CSV table of C-alpha atoms and ligand atoms in Angstrom, one decimal:
chain,number,residue,atom,x,y,z
A,755,MET,CA,-7.2,-47.0,54.6
A,756,ASN,CA,-6.3,-48.2,51.1
A,757,LYS,CA,-4.1,-51.2,51.3
A,758,GLU,CA,-2.5,-53.5,48.7
A,759,ARG,CA,-3.3,-56.6,50.8
A,760,LYS,CA,-6.4,-57.1,53.1
A,761,LEU,CA,-5.5,-56.4,56.7
A,762,ILE,CA,-5.6,-59.4,59.0
A,763,ILE,CA,-5.7,-58.7,62.8
A,764,ALA,CA,-5.5,-61.6,65.2
A,765,GLY,CA,-5.8,-61.6,69.0
A,766,ASN,CA,-3.4,-64.0,70.7
A,767,TRP,CA,-5.0,-64.6,74.1
A,768,LYS,CA,-2.0,-66.7,75.3
A,769,MET,CA,-2.7,-68.5,78.6
A,770,ASN,CA,-5.7,-66.3,79.6
A,771,LYS,CA,-9.5,-66.7,79.9
A,772,THR,CA,-11.7,-69.4,81.4
A,773,VAL,CA,-14.6,-70.5,79.3
A,774,ALA,CA,-16.9,-67.9,80.9
A,775,GLU,CA,-14.4,-65.1,80.4
A,776,ALA,CA,-13.7,-66.2,76.8
A,777,LEU,CA,-17.4,-66.1,76.0
A,778,ASP,CA,-17.8,-62.7,77.5
A,779,LEU,CA,-15.0,-61.3,75.4
A,780,VAL,CA,-16.1,-62.9,72.2
A,781,ARG,CA,-19.7,-61.9,72.5
A,782,GLY,CA,-18.6,-58.3,73.0
A,783,LEU,CA,-16.4,-58.5,69.9
A,784,LYS,CA,-19.2,-60.0,67.9
A,785,ILE,CA,-21.4,-57.0,68.6
A,786,GLU,CA,-18.7,-54.3,68.3
A,787,LEU,CA,-17.2,-55.7,65.0
A,788,ALA,CA,-20.4,-56.9,63.3
A,789,ASN,CA,-20.1,-54.4,60.5
A,790,VAL,CA,-16.4,-54.7,59.8
A,791,LYS,CA,-15.6,-56.1,56.3
A,792,GLU,CA,-12.3,-54.5,55.6
A,793,VAL,CA,-10.3,-56.6,58.0
A,794,ASP,CA,-9.9,-60.3,58.5
A,795,ILE,CA,-10.6,-60.7,62.2
A,796,VAL,CA,-9.1,-63.7,64.1
A,797,VAL,CA,-9.1,-64.8,67.7
A,798,CYS,CA,-6.7,-67.4,69.1
A,799,PRO,CA,-8.0,-68.6,72.4
A,800,PRO,CA,-6.6,-71.3,74.6
A,801,PHE,CA,-7.4,-74.9,73.5
A,802,THR,CA,-9.8,-75.4,76.5
A,803,THR,CA,-12.1,-72.6,75.2
A,804,LEU,CA,-12.1,-73.4,71.5
A,805,SER,CA,-15.3,-75.4,71.5
A,806,ASP,CA,-17.4,-72.8,73.2
A,807,VAL,CA,-15.8,-69.8,71.3
A,808,SER,CA,-16.3,-71.7,68.1
A,809,GLU,CA,-20.0,-72.0,68.7
A,810,ALA,CA,-20.3,-68.4,69.9
A,811,ILE,CA,-18.8,-66.9,66.7
A,812,LEU,CA,-20.8,-69.1,64.3
A,813,ASP,CA,-22.4,-66.7,61.8
A,814,SER,CA,-20.1,-63.9,62.6
A,815,ASN,CA,-17.1,-62.3,60.8
A,816,ILE,CA,-14.7,-63.5,63.4
A,817,ARG,CA,-12.5,-66.5,62.6
A,818,LEU,CA,-10.8,-68.9,64.9
A,819,GLY,CA,-7.1,-69.6,65.4
A,820,ALA,CA,-5.1,-71.9,67.6
A,821,GLN,CA,-1.9,-70.9,69.4
A,822,ASN,CA,0.1,-74.0,68.6
A,823,MET,CA,-0.3,-77.5,67.0
A,824,SER,CA,1.6,-80.8,67.0
A,825,GLU,CA,3.6,-81.7,63.9
A,826,HIS,CA,2.2,-85.2,64.3
A,827,ASN,CA,-1.3,-86.3,63.1
A,828,VAL,CA,-2.1,-88.8,65.9
A,829,GLY,CA,-0.5,-91.0,68.5
A,830,ALA,CA,1.4,-91.2,71.7
A,831,TYR,CA,2.3,-87.5,72.2
A,832,THR,CA,1.2,-86.6,75.7
A,833,GLY,CA,-0.2,-83.1,76.0
A,834,GLU,CA,-0.2,-82.4,72.3
A,835,ILE,CA,-3.1,-81.3,70.0
A,836,ALA,CA,-3.4,-82.5,66.4
A,837,ALA,CA,-4.8,-80.7,63.4
A,838,VAL,CA,-7.8,-83.0,63.1
A,839,MET,CA,-8.8,-82.0,66.6
A,840,LEU,CA,-8.6,-78.3,65.8
A,841,LYS,CA,-10.6,-78.8,62.7
A,842,GLU,CA,-13.5,-80.2,64.8
A,843,PHE,CA,-13.9,-76.7,66.1
A,844,SER,CA,-13.6,-74.9,62.7
A,845,VAL,CA,-10.1,-73.6,63.5
A,846,ARG,CA,-8.6,-71.9,60.4
A,847,TYR,CA,-5.4,-70.5,61.5
A,848,VAL,CA,-2.5,-71.7,63.7
A,849,ILE,CA,0.1,-69.5,65.3
A,850,LEU,CA,3.5,-71.2,64.9
A,851,GLY,CA,6.9,-70.3,66.4
A,852,HIS,CA,5.7,-67.6,68.7
A,853,SER,CA,8.8,-66.2,70.5
A,854,GLU,CA,7.4,-67.4,73.8
A,855,ARG,CA,7.4,-71.0,72.5
A,856,ARG,CA,10.8,-70.5,70.9
A,857,GLN,CA,12.0,-69.4,74.3
A,858,TYR,CA,10.2,-71.6,76.8
A,859,GLN,CA,9.6,-74.7,74.8
A,860,LYS,CA,12.8,-74.4,72.9
A,861,GLU,CA,11.1,-74.6,69.5
A,862,SER,CA,13.5,-74.6,66.7
A,863,ASP,CA,13.1,-73.3,63.1
A,864,GLU,CA,13.3,-76.9,62.0
A,865,LEU,CA,10.4,-78.0,64.2
A,866,ILE,CA,8.4,-75.0,63.1
A,867,SER,CA,8.9,-75.9,59.5
A,868,ARG,CA,7.6,-79.4,60.2
A,869,LYS,CA,4.6,-78.0,62.1
A,870,ALA,CA,3.9,-75.7,59.1
A,871,GLN,CA,3.8,-78.8,56.8
A,872,ALA,CA,1.3,-80.4,59.2
A,873,VAL,CA,-0.8,-77.2,59.2
A,874,HIS,CA,-0.8,-77.1,55.4
A,875,GLY,CA,-1.5,-80.8,55.2
A,876,ALA,CA,-4.7,-80.2,57.1
A,877,SER,CA,-5.7,-77.2,54.9
A,878,LEU,CA,-5.2,-74.8,57.8
A,879,LYS,CA,-3.3,-71.5,57.6
A,880,PRO,CA,-0.1,-71.0,59.6
A,881,ILE,CA,0.8,-67.7,61.2
A,882,VAL,CA,4.6,-68.0,61.3
A,883,CYS,CA,6.3,-65.7,63.8
A,884,VAL,CA,9.8,-64.3,63.5
A,885,GLY,CA,11.6,-61.6,65.4
A,886,GLU,CA,14.9,-60.5,67.0
A,887,THR,CA,15.7,-60.1,70.7
A,888,LEU,CA,17.0,-56.8,72.0
A,889,ALA,CA,20.5,-58.1,72.2
A,890,GLU,CA,20.3,-59.2,68.6
A,891,ARG,CA,19.0,-55.8,67.5
A,892,GLU,CA,21.6,-53.9,69.4
A,893,GLY,CA,24.3,-56.2,68.0
A,894,GLY,CA,23.2,-55.3,64.5
A,895,GLN,CA,21.9,-58.9,63.9
A,896,THR,CA,18.3,-58.1,63.1
A,897,GLU,CA,18.4,-58.9,59.4
A,898,ALA,CA,20.6,-62.0,59.8
A,899,VAL,CA,18.2,-63.4,62.5
A,900,LEU,CA,15.1,-62.7,60.5
A,901,GLU,CA,16.6,-64.3,57.4
A,902,ARG,CA,17.7,-67.3,59.3
A,903,GLN,CA,14.3,-67.8,60.9
A,904,LEU,CA,12.5,-67.3,57.6
A,905,ARG,CA,14.7,-69.7,55.7
A,906,GLY,CA,14.5,-72.3,58.6
A,907,SER,CA,10.8,-72.0,59.4
A,908,LEU,CA,9.6,-71.9,55.8
A,909,ALA,CA,12.0,-74.7,54.6
A,910,GLY,CA,9.9,-77.1,52.5
A,911,SER,CA,7.0,-74.6,52.0
A,912,SER,CA,6.0,-74.5,48.4
A,913,LYS,CA,4.8,-71.3,46.5
A,914,ASP,CA,1.3,-72.6,46.7
A,915,GLN,CA,1.6,-73.1,50.5
A,916,MET,CA,3.0,-69.6,50.8
A,917,ALA,CA,-0.3,-68.3,49.4
A,918,GLU,CA,-1.9,-69.8,52.5
A,919,THR,CA,0.8,-68.6,54.9
A,920,ILE,CA,0.6,-65.5,57.1
A,921,LEU,CA,3.9,-64.1,58.6
A,922,ALA,CA,4.1,-62.1,61.9
A,923,TYR,CA,7.1,-59.9,62.6
A,924,GLU,CA,7.3,-59.7,66.4
A,925,PRO,CA,10.4,-58.1,67.8
A,926,VAL,CA,10.9,-59.9,71.1
A,927,TRP,CA,11.8,-56.7,72.9
A,928,ALA,CA,8.4,-55.2,72.0
A,929,ILE,CA,6.3,-58.2,73.2
A,930,GLY,CA,4.4,-57.4,76.4
A,931,THR,CA,6.8,-54.6,77.3
A,932,GLY,CA,4.8,-51.6,76.3
A,933,LYS,CA,7.7,-50.8,73.9
A,934,THR,CA,6.5,-50.8,70.3
A,935,ALA,CA,8.7,-50.8,67.3
A,936,ASP,CA,8.0,-47.4,65.8
A,937,ALA,CA,6.3,-47.4,62.5
A,938,GLY,CA,9.6,-46.8,60.6
A,939,GLN,CA,11.3,-49.7,62.4
A,940,ALA,CA,8.3,-52.0,61.6
A,941,GLN,CA,8.2,-50.9,58.0
A,942,GLU,CA,11.9,-51.5,57.6
A,943,ALA,CA,11.7,-55.0,59.0
A,944,HIS,CA,8.6,-55.9,57.0
A,945,ALA,CA,10.2,-54.7,53.7
A,946,PHE,CA,13.3,-56.7,54.5
A,947,ILE,CA,11.2,-59.8,55.2
A,948,ARG,CA,9.4,-59.3,51.8
A,949,GLY,CA,12.8,-59.1,50.2
A,950,VAL,CA,13.8,-62.4,51.7
A,951,LEU,CA,10.5,-64.0,50.4
A,952,GLY,CA,11.4,-62.7,47.0
A,953,LYS,CA,14.8,-64.4,47.1
A,954,MET,CA,13.4,-67.7,48.6
A,955,PHE,CA,10.3,-67.9,46.3
A,956,ASP,CA,9.6,-65.2,43.8
A,957,GLU,CA,8.2,-61.7,43.5
A,958,THR,CA,4.6,-62.9,43.3
A,959,VAL,CA,4.9,-64.7,46.6
A,960,ALA,CA,6.7,-61.7,48.1
A,961,ARG,CA,4.0,-59.3,47.0
A,962,ARG,CA,1.1,-61.5,48.1
A,963,VAL,CA,2.1,-62.7,51.6
A,964,ARG,CA,0.5,-60.8,54.4
A,965,ILE,CA,2.9,-59.8,57.2
A,966,GLN,CA,1.5,-58.9,60.6
A,967,TYR,CA,3.3,-56.7,63.1
A,968,GLY,CA,3.2,-57.8,66.7
A,969,GLY,CA,4.5,-56.3,69.9
A,970,SER,CA,2.5,-53.9,72.2
A,971,VAL,CA,0.0,-53.0,69.5
A,972,LYS,CA,-2.6,-50.7,71.1
A,973,PRO,CA,-5.6,-48.6,69.9
A,974,SER,CA,-3.3,-45.6,70.0
A,975,ASN,CA,-0.6,-46.9,67.7
A,976,ALA,CA,-2.5,-49.2,65.4
A,977,ARG,CA,-3.3,-46.7,62.8
A,978,GLU,CA,0.2,-45.5,62.2
A,979,LEU,CA,1.6,-49.0,62.2
A,980,MET,CA,-1.1,-50.3,59.8
A,981,SER,CA,-0.6,-47.3,57.5
A,982,GLN,CA,2.9,-48.6,56.6
A,983,PRO,CA,2.9,-50.1,53.1
A,984,ASP,CA,4.4,-53.4,54.1
A,985,VAL,CA,2.4,-53.9,57.4
A,986,ASP,CA,-0.6,-56.0,56.6
A,987,GLY,CA,-2.1,-56.5,60.0
A,988,ALA,CA,-1.3,-57.2,63.6
A,989,LEU,CA,-0.9,-60.0,66.1
A,990,VAL,CA,-2.1,-58.6,69.3
A,991,GLY,CA,-1.4,-60.0,72.8
A,992,GLY,CA,-2.4,-58.0,75.9
A,993,ALA,CA,-4.7,-55.5,74.1
A,994,SER,CA,-6.7,-58.4,72.6
A,995,LEU,CA,-7.9,-59.5,76.1
A,996,GLU,CA,-10.6,-56.8,76.4
A,997,THR,CA,-13.4,-56.1,74.0
A,998,ARG,CA,-12.9,-52.3,74.0
A,999,SER,CA,-9.2,-52.3,73.1
A,1000,PHE,CA,-9.2,-55.1,70.5
A,1001,ALA,CA,-12.3,-53.6,68.8
A,1002,ASP,CA,-10.7,-50.2,68.8
A,1003,ILE,CA,-7.4,-51.6,67.3
A,1004,ILE,CA,-9.5,-53.0,64.4
A,1005,LYS,CA,-11.6,-49.9,64.0
A,1006,ASN,CA,-8.6,-47.6,64.1
A,1007,SER,CA,-6.9,-49.6,61.4
A,1008,ILE,CA,-9.6,-49.2,58.8
B,2466,PGA,P1,1.7,-58.0,73.1
B,2466,PGA,O1,1.9,-59.5,72.6
B,2466,PGA,O2,0.7,-57.4,72.2
B,2466,PGA,O3,1.1,-58.3,74.5
B,2466,PGA,O4,3.0,-57.3,73.2
B,2466,PGA,C1,2.1,-59.7,71.2
B,2466,PGA,C2,2.3,-61.1,70.9
B,2466,PGA,O5,3.0,-61.8,71.7
B,2466,PGA,O6,1.8,-61.7,69.9
């Protein structure tokens, strides 16, 4: 597939996998994906498995991401994880503002923007998630919601920082539901997001930033989604938990 921007496909394992299970998965991926050069491959395991996974993927083409990070660098923040701790395990990417954290941990755009600054401050790359709920889509609010989330979550980000930022469009109604945005809906939202980036920053930023699609991505729909001009990768939940399906998503996207 000939793309303007290199595809980046990340597996978000969420709260799944013990160390033994994580190692099983990642060792399988290492073998299956050893020859893939066309796609940036990222896995985002739970914190408790980062150390072992990090070691297992040394000398491979698989990069490590975390699912969240504190906006603080150090101190009395019970249960939180700081950038410097992630860097010990060669983490390169951090998912921020996933809809599950927006929903269950009540994360706001403002908090996400502060976390993004902490991520950049540590020379890591944020994967900033945005997306509308079903009620918002049905109410004709999709574009307003996306623009509000982008302006809020990227507030304070410079053009240079945007060069290190990945975005993920994840319609909430498509996450873990088996319902995927069809390729046309995904393309439309991605093009809109790129337009907002153009207004917030400039055309260069808008053209360079990679925008992943997330929400029930599977081996069977990956190719069509990735073939859309403004879809530059995927953030995969459920289907990233097995070697076969995650490897097939990547192979089918090439
Ligand atoms: P899903 O999750 O692939 O299981 O729908 C996507 C995500 O939440 O990133």
